[in-house]
XYZ file of C-alpha atoms in Angstrom:
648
model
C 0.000 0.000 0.000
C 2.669 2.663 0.761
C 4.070 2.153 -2.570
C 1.510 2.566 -4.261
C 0.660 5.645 -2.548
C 4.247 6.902 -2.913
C 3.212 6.720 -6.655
C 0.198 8.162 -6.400
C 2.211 11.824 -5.164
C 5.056 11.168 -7.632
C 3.229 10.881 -10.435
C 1.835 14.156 -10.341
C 4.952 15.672 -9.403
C 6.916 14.238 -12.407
C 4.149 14.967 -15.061
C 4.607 18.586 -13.214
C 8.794 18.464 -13.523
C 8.219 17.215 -16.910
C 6.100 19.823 -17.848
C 7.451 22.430 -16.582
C 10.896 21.043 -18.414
C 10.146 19.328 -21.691
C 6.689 20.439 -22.881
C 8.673 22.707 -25.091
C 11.405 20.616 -26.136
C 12.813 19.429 -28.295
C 12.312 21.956 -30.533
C 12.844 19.593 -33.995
C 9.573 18.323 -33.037
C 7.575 21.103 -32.953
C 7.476 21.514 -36.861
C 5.356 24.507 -38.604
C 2.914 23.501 -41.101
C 0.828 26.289 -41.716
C 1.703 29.979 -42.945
C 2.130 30.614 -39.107
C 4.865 28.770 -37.573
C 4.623 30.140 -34.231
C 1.089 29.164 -33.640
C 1.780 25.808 -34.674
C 5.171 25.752 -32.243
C 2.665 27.347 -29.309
C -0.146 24.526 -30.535
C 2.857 21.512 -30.455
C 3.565 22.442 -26.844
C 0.033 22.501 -25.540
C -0.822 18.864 -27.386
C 2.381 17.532 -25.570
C 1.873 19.401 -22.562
C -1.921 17.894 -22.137
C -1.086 14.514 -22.586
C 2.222 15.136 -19.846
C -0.382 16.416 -17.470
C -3.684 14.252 -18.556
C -1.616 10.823 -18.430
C -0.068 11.150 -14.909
C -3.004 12.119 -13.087
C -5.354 9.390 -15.113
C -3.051 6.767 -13.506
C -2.941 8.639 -10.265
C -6.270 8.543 -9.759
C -6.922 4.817 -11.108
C -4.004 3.919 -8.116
C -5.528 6.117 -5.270
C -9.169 4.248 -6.439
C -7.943 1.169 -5.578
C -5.585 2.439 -2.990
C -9.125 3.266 -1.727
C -10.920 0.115 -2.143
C -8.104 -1.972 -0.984
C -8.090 0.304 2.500
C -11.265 -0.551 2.963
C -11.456 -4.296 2.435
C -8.683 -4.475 5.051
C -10.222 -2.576 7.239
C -13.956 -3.650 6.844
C -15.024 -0.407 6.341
C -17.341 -0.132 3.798
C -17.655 4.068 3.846
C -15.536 7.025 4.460
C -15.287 6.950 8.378
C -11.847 8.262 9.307
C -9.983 6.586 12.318
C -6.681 7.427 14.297
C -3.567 5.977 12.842
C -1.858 3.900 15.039
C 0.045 1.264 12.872
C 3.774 1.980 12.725
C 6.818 0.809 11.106
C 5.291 -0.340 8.140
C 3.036 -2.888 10.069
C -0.792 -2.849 9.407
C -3.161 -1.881 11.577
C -6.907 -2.664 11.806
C -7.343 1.279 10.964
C -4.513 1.851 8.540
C -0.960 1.059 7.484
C 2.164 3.517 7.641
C 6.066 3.176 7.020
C 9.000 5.497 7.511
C 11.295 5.712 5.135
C 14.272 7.677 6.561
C 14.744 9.792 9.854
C 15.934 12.940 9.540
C 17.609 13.927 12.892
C 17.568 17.753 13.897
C 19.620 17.929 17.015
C 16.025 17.580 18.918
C 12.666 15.961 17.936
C 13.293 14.167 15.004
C 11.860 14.432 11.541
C 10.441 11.051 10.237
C 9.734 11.251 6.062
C 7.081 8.491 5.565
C 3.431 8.111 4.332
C 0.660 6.992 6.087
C -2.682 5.331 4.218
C -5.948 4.961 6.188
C -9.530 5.383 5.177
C -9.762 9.018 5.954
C -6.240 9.385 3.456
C -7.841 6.985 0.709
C -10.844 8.857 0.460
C -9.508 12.282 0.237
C -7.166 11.081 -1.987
C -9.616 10.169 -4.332
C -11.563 13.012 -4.209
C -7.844 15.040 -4.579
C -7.289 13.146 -7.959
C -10.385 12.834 -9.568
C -11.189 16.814 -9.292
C -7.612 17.216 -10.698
C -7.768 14.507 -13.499
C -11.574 16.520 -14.009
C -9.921 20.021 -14.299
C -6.632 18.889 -16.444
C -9.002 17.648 -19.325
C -11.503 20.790 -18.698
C -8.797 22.818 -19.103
C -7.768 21.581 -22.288
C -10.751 23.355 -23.589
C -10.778 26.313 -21.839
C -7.166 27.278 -22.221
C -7.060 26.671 -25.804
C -4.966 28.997 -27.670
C -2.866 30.383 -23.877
C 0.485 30.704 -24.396
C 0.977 29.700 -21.113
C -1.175 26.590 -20.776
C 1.820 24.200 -20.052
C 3.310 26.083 -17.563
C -0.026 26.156 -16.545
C -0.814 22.340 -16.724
C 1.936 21.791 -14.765
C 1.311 24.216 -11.972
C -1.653 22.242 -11.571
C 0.623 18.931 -11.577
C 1.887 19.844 -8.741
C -0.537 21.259 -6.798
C -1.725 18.195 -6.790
C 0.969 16.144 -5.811
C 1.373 18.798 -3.218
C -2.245 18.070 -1.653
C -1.908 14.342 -2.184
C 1.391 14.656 0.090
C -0.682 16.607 2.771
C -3.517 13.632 2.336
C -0.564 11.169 2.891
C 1.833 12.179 5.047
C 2.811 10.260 8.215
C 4.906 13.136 9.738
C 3.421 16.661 11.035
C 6.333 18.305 8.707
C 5.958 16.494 5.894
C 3.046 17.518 5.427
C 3.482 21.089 6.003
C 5.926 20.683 3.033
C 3.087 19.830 1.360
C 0.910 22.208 2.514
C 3.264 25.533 1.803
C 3.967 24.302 -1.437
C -0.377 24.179 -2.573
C 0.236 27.862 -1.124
C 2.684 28.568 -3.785
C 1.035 27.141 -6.433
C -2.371 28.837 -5.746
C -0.163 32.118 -5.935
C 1.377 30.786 -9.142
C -2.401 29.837 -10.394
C -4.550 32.249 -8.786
C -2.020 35.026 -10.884
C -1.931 33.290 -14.067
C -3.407 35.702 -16.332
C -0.908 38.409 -14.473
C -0.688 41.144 -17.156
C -4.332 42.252 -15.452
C -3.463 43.901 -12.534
C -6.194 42.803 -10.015
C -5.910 39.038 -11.469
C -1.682 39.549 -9.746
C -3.261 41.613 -6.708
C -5.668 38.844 -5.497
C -2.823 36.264 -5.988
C -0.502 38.398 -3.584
C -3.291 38.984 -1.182
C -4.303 35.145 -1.581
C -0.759 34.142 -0.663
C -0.218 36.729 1.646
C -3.484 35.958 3.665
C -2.345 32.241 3.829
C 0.899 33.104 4.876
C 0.150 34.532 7.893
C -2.544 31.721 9.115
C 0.678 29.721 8.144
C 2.535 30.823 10.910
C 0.604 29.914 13.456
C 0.226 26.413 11.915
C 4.199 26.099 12.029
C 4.294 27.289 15.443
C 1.085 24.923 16.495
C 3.082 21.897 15.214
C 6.593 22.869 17.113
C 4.534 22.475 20.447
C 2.837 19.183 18.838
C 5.584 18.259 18.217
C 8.067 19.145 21.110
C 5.072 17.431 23.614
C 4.931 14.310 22.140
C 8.530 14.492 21.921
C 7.948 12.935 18.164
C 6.583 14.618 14.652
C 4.562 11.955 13.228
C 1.097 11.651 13.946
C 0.764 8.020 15.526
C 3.088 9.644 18.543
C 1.078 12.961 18.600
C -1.965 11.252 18.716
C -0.624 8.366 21.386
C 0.733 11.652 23.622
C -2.572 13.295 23.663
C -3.749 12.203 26.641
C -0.516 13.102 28.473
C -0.124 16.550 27.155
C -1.673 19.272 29.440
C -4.811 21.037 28.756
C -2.892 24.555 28.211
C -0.678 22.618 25.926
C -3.310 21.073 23.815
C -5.203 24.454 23.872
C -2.251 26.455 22.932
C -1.702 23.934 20.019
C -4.574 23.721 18.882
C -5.598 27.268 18.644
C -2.098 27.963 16.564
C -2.983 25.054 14.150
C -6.964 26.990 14.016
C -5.001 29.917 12.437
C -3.435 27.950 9.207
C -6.608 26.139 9.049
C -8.376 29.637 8.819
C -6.106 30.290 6.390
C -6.253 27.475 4.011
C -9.939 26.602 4.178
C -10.783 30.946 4.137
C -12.727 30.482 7.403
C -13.477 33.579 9.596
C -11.268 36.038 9.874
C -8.723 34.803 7.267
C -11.460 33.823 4.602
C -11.106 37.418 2.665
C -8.910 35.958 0.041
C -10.683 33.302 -1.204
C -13.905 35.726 -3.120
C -10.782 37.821 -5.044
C -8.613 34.687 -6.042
C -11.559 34.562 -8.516
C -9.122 36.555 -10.930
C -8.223 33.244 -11.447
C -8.949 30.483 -14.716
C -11.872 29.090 -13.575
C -10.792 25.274 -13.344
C -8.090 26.562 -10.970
C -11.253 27.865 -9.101
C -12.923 24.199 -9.245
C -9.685 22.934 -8.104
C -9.258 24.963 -5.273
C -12.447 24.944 -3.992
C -13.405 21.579 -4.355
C -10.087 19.268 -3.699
C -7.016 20.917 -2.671
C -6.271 24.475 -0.801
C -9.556 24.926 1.129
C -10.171 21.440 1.895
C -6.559 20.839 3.367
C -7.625 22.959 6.400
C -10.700 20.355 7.569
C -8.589 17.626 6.620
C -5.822 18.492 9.383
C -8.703 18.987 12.015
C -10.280 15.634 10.926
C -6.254 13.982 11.208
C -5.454 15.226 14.676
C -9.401 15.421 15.695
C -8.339 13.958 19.273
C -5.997 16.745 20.200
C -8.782 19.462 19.460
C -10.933 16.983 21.363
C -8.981 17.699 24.447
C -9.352 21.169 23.712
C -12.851 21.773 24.165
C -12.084 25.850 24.246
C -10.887 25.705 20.846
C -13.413 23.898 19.723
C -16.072 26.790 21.604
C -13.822 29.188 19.297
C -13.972 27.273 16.202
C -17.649 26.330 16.571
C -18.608 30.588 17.006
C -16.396 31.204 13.975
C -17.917 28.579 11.764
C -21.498 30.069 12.769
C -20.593 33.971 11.859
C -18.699 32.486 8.897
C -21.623 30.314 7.713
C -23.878 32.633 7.340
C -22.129 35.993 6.704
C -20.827 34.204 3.716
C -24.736 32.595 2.699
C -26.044 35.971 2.883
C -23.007 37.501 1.167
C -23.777 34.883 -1.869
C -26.889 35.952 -1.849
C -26.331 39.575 -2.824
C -23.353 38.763 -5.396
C -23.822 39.633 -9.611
C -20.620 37.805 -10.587
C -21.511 33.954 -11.080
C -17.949 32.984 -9.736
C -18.256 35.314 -6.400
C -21.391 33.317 -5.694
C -20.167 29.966 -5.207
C -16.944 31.551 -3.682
C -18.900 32.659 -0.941
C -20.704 29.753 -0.858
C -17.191 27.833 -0.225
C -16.589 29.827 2.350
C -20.101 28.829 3.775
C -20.145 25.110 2.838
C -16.654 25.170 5.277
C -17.895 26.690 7.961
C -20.607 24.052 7.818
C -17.813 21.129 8.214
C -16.042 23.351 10.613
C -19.104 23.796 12.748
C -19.732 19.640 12.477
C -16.302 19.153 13.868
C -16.690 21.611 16.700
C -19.811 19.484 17.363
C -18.026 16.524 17.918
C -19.377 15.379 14.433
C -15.775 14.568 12.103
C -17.434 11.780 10.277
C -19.905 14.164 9.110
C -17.964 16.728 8.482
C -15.625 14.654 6.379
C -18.453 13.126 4.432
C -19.778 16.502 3.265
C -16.356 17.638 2.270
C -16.101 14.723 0.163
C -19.750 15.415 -1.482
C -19.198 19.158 -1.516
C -16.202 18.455 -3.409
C -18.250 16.784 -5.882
C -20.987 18.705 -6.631
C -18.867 22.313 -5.865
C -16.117 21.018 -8.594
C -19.162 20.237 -10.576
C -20.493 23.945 -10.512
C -17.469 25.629 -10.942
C -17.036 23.920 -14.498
C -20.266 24.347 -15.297
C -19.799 27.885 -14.446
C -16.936 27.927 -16.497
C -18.927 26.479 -19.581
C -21.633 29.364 -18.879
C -18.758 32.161 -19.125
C -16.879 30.595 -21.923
C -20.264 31.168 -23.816
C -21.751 34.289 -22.973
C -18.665 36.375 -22.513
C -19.331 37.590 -19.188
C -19.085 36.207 -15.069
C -21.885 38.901 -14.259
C -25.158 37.363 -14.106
C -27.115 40.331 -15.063
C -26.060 39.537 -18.538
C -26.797 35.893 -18.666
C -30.142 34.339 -18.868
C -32.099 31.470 -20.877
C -29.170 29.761 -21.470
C -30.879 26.155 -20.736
C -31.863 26.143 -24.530
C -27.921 26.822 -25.606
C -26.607 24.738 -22.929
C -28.927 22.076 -22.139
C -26.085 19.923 -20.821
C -24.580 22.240 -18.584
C -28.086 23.120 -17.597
C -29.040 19.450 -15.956
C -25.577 19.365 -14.627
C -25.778 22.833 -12.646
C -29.244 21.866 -12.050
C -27.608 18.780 -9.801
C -24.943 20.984 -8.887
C -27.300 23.095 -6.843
C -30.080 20.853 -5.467
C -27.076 19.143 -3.788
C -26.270 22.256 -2.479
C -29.222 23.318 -1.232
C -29.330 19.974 0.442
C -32.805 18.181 -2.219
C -33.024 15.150 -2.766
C -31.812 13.115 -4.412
C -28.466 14.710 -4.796
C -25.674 13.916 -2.760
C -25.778 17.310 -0.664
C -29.052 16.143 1.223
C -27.272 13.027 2.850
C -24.516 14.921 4.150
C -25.720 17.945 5.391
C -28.264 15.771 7.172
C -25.318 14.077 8.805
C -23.828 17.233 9.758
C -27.404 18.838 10.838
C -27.434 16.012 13.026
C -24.423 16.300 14.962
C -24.815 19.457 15.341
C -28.156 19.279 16.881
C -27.087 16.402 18.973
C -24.509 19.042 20.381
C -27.276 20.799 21.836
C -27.456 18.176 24.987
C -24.520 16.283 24.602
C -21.258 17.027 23.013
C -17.969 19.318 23.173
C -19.786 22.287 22.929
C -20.820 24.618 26.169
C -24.169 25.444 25.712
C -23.774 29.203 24.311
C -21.623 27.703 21.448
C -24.176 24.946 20.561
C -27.264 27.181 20.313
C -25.408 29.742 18.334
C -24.161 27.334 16.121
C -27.351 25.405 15.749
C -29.576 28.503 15.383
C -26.814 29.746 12.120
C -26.909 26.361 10.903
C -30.608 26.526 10.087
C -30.919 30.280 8.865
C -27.621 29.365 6.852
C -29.771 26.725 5.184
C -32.329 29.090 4.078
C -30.364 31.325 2.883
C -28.515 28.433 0.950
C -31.622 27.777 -0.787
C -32.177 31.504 -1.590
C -28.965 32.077 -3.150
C -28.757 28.838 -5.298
C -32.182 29.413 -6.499
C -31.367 33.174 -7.229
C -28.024 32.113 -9.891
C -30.395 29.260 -11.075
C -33.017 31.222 -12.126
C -30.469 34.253 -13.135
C -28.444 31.839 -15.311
C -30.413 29.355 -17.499
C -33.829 31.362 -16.859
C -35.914 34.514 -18.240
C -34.943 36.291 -20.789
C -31.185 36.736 -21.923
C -29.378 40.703 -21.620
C -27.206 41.948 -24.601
C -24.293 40.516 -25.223
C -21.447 42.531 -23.602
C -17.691 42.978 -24.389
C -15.733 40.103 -23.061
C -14.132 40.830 -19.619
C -10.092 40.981 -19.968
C -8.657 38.409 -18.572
C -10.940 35.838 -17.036
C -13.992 36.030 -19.626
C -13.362 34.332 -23.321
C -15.335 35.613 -26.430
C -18.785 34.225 -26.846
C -18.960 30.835 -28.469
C -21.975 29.151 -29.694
C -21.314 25.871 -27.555
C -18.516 24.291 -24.954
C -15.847 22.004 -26.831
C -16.275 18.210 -25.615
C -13.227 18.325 -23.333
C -15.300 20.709 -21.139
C -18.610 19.133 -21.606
C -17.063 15.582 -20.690
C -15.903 16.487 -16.884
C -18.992 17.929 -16.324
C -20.700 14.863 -17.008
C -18.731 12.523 -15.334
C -18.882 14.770 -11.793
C -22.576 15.370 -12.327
C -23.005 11.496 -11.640
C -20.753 11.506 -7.895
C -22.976 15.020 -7.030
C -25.831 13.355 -7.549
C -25.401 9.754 -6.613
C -22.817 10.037 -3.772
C -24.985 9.956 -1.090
C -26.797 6.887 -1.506
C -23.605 5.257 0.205
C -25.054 6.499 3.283
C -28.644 6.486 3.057
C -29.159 4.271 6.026
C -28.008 6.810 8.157
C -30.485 9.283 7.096
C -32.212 11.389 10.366
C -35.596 11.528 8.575
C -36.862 13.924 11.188
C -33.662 16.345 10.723
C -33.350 15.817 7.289
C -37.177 17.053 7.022
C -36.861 20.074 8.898
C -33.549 20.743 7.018
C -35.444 20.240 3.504
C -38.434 22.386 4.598
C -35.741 25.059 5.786
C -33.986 24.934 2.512
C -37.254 25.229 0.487
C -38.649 28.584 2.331
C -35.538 30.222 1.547
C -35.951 28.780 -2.083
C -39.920 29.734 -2.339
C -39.364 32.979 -1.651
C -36.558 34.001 -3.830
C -38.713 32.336 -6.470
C -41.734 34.412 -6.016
C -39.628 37.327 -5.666
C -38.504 36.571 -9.368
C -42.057 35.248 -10.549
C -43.145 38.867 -9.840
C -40.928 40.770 -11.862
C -38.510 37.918 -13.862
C -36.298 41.038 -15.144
C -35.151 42.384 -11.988
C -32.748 40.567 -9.409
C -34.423 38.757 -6.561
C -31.636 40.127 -4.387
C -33.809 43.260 -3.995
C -35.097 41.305 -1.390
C -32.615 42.612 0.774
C -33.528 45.621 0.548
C -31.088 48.325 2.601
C -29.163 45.438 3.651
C -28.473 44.484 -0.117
C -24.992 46.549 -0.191
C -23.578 45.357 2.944
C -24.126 41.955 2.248
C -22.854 42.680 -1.328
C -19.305 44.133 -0.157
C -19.848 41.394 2.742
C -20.415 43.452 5.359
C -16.907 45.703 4.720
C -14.589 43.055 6.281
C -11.880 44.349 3.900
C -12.733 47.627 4.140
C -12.197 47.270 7.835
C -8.874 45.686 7.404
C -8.055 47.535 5.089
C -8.476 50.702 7.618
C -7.298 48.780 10.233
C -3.923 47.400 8.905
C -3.010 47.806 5.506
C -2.896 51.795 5.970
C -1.506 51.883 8.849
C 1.258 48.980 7.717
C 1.556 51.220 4.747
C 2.139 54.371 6.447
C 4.808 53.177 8.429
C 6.405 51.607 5.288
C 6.276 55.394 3.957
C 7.801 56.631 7.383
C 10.663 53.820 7.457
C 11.548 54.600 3.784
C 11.506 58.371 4.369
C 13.547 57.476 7.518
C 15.950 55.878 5.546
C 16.501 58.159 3.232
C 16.828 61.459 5.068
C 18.305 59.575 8.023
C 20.419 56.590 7.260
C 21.487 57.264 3.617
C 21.071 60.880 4.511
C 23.963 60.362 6.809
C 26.049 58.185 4.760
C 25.593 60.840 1.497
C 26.195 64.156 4.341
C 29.624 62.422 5.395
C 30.255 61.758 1.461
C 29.938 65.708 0.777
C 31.403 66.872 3.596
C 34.518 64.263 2.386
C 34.291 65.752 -1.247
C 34.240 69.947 -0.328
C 37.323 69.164 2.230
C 39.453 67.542 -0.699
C 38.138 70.311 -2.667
C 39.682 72.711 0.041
C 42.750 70.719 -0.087
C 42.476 70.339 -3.662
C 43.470 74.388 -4.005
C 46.732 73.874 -2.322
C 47.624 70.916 -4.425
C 46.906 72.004 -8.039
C 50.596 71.604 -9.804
C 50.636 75.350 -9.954
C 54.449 76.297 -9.625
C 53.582 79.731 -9.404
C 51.252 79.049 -6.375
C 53.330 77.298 -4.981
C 56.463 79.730 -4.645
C 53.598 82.642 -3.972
C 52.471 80.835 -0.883
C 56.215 80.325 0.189
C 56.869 84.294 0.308
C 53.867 84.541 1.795
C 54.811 82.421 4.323
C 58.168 84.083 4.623
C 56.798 87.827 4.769
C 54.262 86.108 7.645
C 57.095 84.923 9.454
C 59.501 87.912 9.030
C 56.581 90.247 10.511
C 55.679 87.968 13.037
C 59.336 87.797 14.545
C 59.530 91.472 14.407
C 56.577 92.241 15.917
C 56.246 89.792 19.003
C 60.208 89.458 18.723
């Protein structure tokens, strides 16, 4: 098993190396045909460049499927429940199997590279590698004709590796190797069309944002770490119950801060909406399989140590309920298409967040995996709605179910397993979830503030779930279609009568997981929960369709009324921060340049002149004037004659 899950990260990382390397080379094989060489030589590269990119990850994912299966015949699990590693040394374990393969000593706690595969690692893994194997041949479409697209390809390559290391890794380290290196590559991704200069301004603020949740997570797993006195996970989780409560607290609130980060939870979750500068399949990829899910993952990995950290978990449970909803109702009031089911990300996370600060991690790890379904599913189908009508902004789509009847029933699925209907794979999860949560109310890790806060969000999150998908349903494929406007730079393509089959195929294929998923766990269903949930979900969807039954040509998001433009710039969190520290950061920036240059290098240039007019001074006396010269010595003289005869 750990070699095939060794190949399962390498092969992404050498289609990536080889990409990156030899998509362009050599160049006898590029040959021109055509009156224009260099669109042939750009349309060589991308042909070799998609098969480097597409072949890798197809075998990838066929190894981490039955990586996956195999993990749990062994284990007799026949779902996705994750359990705490505690095989070691290669040996299996009833919940998993793990191997070192060197020891890296550091003078202290040592650093142990190895992998680890369990069911909670095979099933993200397969969720990691079929969204990525999805989005490679999606992109082959929708890049057609970029002069970057194998750097591009490739970016994604490893990315993917990256996460699949993270999903993997048997050492706290190693996989924060992995997990700074998905931060690079959503920079890399995030800023691919660069030349715009907001598409390269949310990339630095999406790395820079990450970054600083990343410290904490470093610093979180040095006191792991230094505790258990070990770096891989078996130990950490073993020392648990010998660590102190301040210990696990102090942990586990510095590990809450990269997990902000990564997953774009409350207050760290500003970067996520503006990375959607980004190619759209980057946006799938992200949001469904990589970056944001990373951050539940770790929770779900070392669950027990938050566990014994029942403030943290008060902390994470509040934040998931502000985040959940703020980000519903922030949907809600969004024109771009994209911005929609960003905020909706950052909502569907808060959900798993608030399951695991229930005490619910099965849950929550079940709706990431179904999230990452049907949310990879929307994204492209997104992607196929911009690619035709030129435009993210809803306000200029419309009837578009006649042009794209395909991409129609797919976002159809897309968002009735959002919204949490039947039968997509949305409703069995979030009952799960819904569940837990409630169950929190009387028993759980939860005081009793936490629970009914997070409960009562839950539920109005819900509503609002079902107003917001509704609303970009109805926006999208319904009513009647605006003018055709100018195709946005950058992100927007011009208008095409219909998606090339490379797009249209992933869609497809993920419509049939978002819908079907669920049925893996339909006897676990909470009929009573899952009815109030429905109901819930269809009051928020009622209304925003009678608001648009009234008047189809106006947006339903009037609703809102004088709350419309708060919710729109979501409530002015960046506007705050922006007040709060990026002026003031800039303003001393301003004072220690000015500082240095009238001070430090005003010093340094002051002794320079200074230097310069005293050579000039004794520059006068030393000119190779022989005239001067004797004149000065009879000067000298006469001074010295009148001196002696006057004081003589």
């Amino acid at each position: 098993m750990i070699t095939v899950a060794s190949l399962v990260i390498l092969l992404p990382f050498l289609a990536a190396v080889t990409g990156l390397l030899g998509s362009r080379f050599p160049r006898g094989l590029r040959g021109a045909t055509s009156l224009n060489p260099d669109t042939d030589l750009n349309a060589g590269a991308d042909r070799r460049a998609a098969w480097i990119a597409v072949l890798p990850t197809a075998l990838s994912t066929a190894l981490a499927i039955w990586l996956a299966y195999a993990t749990w015949s062994a284990t007799g699990q026949g779902g996705i429940e994750p359990r705490v590693p505690i095989g070691s040394g290669g040996q299996g374990a009833a919940d998993g199997v793990t191997a070192t393969f060197t020891v890296i000593e550091t003078g202290s706690v040592p650093i142990s590279v190895g992998l680890l595969v369990d069911g909670l690692a095979a099933s993200i893994a397969v969720l990691v590698t079929v969204v990525a194997l999805a989005v490679q041949v999606y992109s082959i479409g929708y890049l057609r004709g970029d002069r970057r697209y194998p750097s591009y390809s490739s970016f994604i390559s490893l990315f993917t590796s990256a996460m699949l290391l993270v999903v993997y890794a048997a050492d706290l380290l190693v996989l924060y190797v992995g997990w700074e290196i998905m931060g690079l590559c959503s920079y890399l991704l995030v800023g691919h069309w660069w030349e715009e200069r907001a598409n390269s301004r949310a990339a630095i603020k999406a790395f820079l944002v990450t970054r600083i949740g990343d410290v904490g997570f470093l610093f979180g797993i040095f006191v792991l770490g230094t505790a258990a006195g070990s770096f891989r996970i078996a130990d950490v989780i073993a020392g648990v119950p010998e660590m102190s409560s301040g210990t696990l607290i102090a942990a586990t609130m510095l590990l809450l801060a990269g997990v902000a980060g990564k997953s774009a939870q409350v207050p760290l979750h500003v970067w996520l909406p503006d990375a959607m500068a980004g190619p759209t399949p980057i946006s799938a990829l992200i949001h469904a399989a990589t970056m944001v899910a990373a951050g539940i993952f770790v929770v779900a990995r070392l669950y027990p140590a938050f566990l014994g950290a029942r403030p943290t978990l008060d902390v994470l449970a509040v934040l998931a309920a502000l985040g959940m909803l703020g980000a519903a109702l922030a949907a809600l009031a969004q024109d771009d298409l994209k911005r929609v089911l960003a905020y909706s990300t950052i909502s569907q996370l808060a959900y798993m967040a608030g399951a695991l600060a229930a005490g619910s991690r099965d849950a929550a790890i079940f709706h990431l995996i179904t999230h990452g379904a049907f949310k990879a599913l929307l994204f492209l189908c997104a992607g196929a709605v911009i690619h035709v009508v030129g435009s993210n902004l809803m306000s200029t789509m419309g009837g578009l179910r006649r042009e794209l009847p395909v991409t129609f029933a797919a976002m159809t699925i897309g968002f009735a397993a959002l919204m949490g209907l039947p039968p997509a794979s949305g409703f069995f999860s979030k009952d799960e979830m819904l569940a837990g949560i409630e169950h929190s109310l009387s028993a759980g890790p939860l005081t009793d503030a936490a629970a009914f806060l997070l409960y009562g969000c839950t539920l109005a999150t819900i509503a609002v779930t079902g107003a917001y998908a509704t609303r970009a349903w109805l926006r999208t494929f319904f009513g009647q279609r605006a003018s055709r406007p100018e195709p946005v730079a950058g992100e927007a393509h011009a208008a095409v009568p219909e998606v090339p089959a490379t797009m249209s195929r992933p869609i497809v294929v993920l419509a049939v997981p978002a819908l079907l998923l669920g049925f893996v766990r339909i006897g676990d269903v909470h009929w009573g929960t899952a009815a109030l949930s429905l109901t819930v979900a269809l009051l928020g969807a009622g209304a925003v369709y009678a608001v648009w039954r009234s008047a189809p040509q106006t947006d339903p998001a009037r609703v809102l009324g004088p709350f419309r433009v708060p919710c729109e710039r979501a409530f002015y969190v960046d506007s705050v921060y922006t007040g709060l520290l990026v002026r003031p950061v800039l303003l001393l920036a301003r004072l220690v340049v000015r500082t240095d240059n009238r001070v430090v290098d005003g010093t340094v240039r002051g002794s320079g002149r200074a230097t310069l007019r005293l050579a000039g001074l004794v520059r006068l006396v030393q000119n190779g004037n022989a005239q001067l010269y004797v004149t000065g010595l009879l000067a000298g003289v006469l001074l010295i004659a009148a001196g002696a005869v006057i004081f003589g």
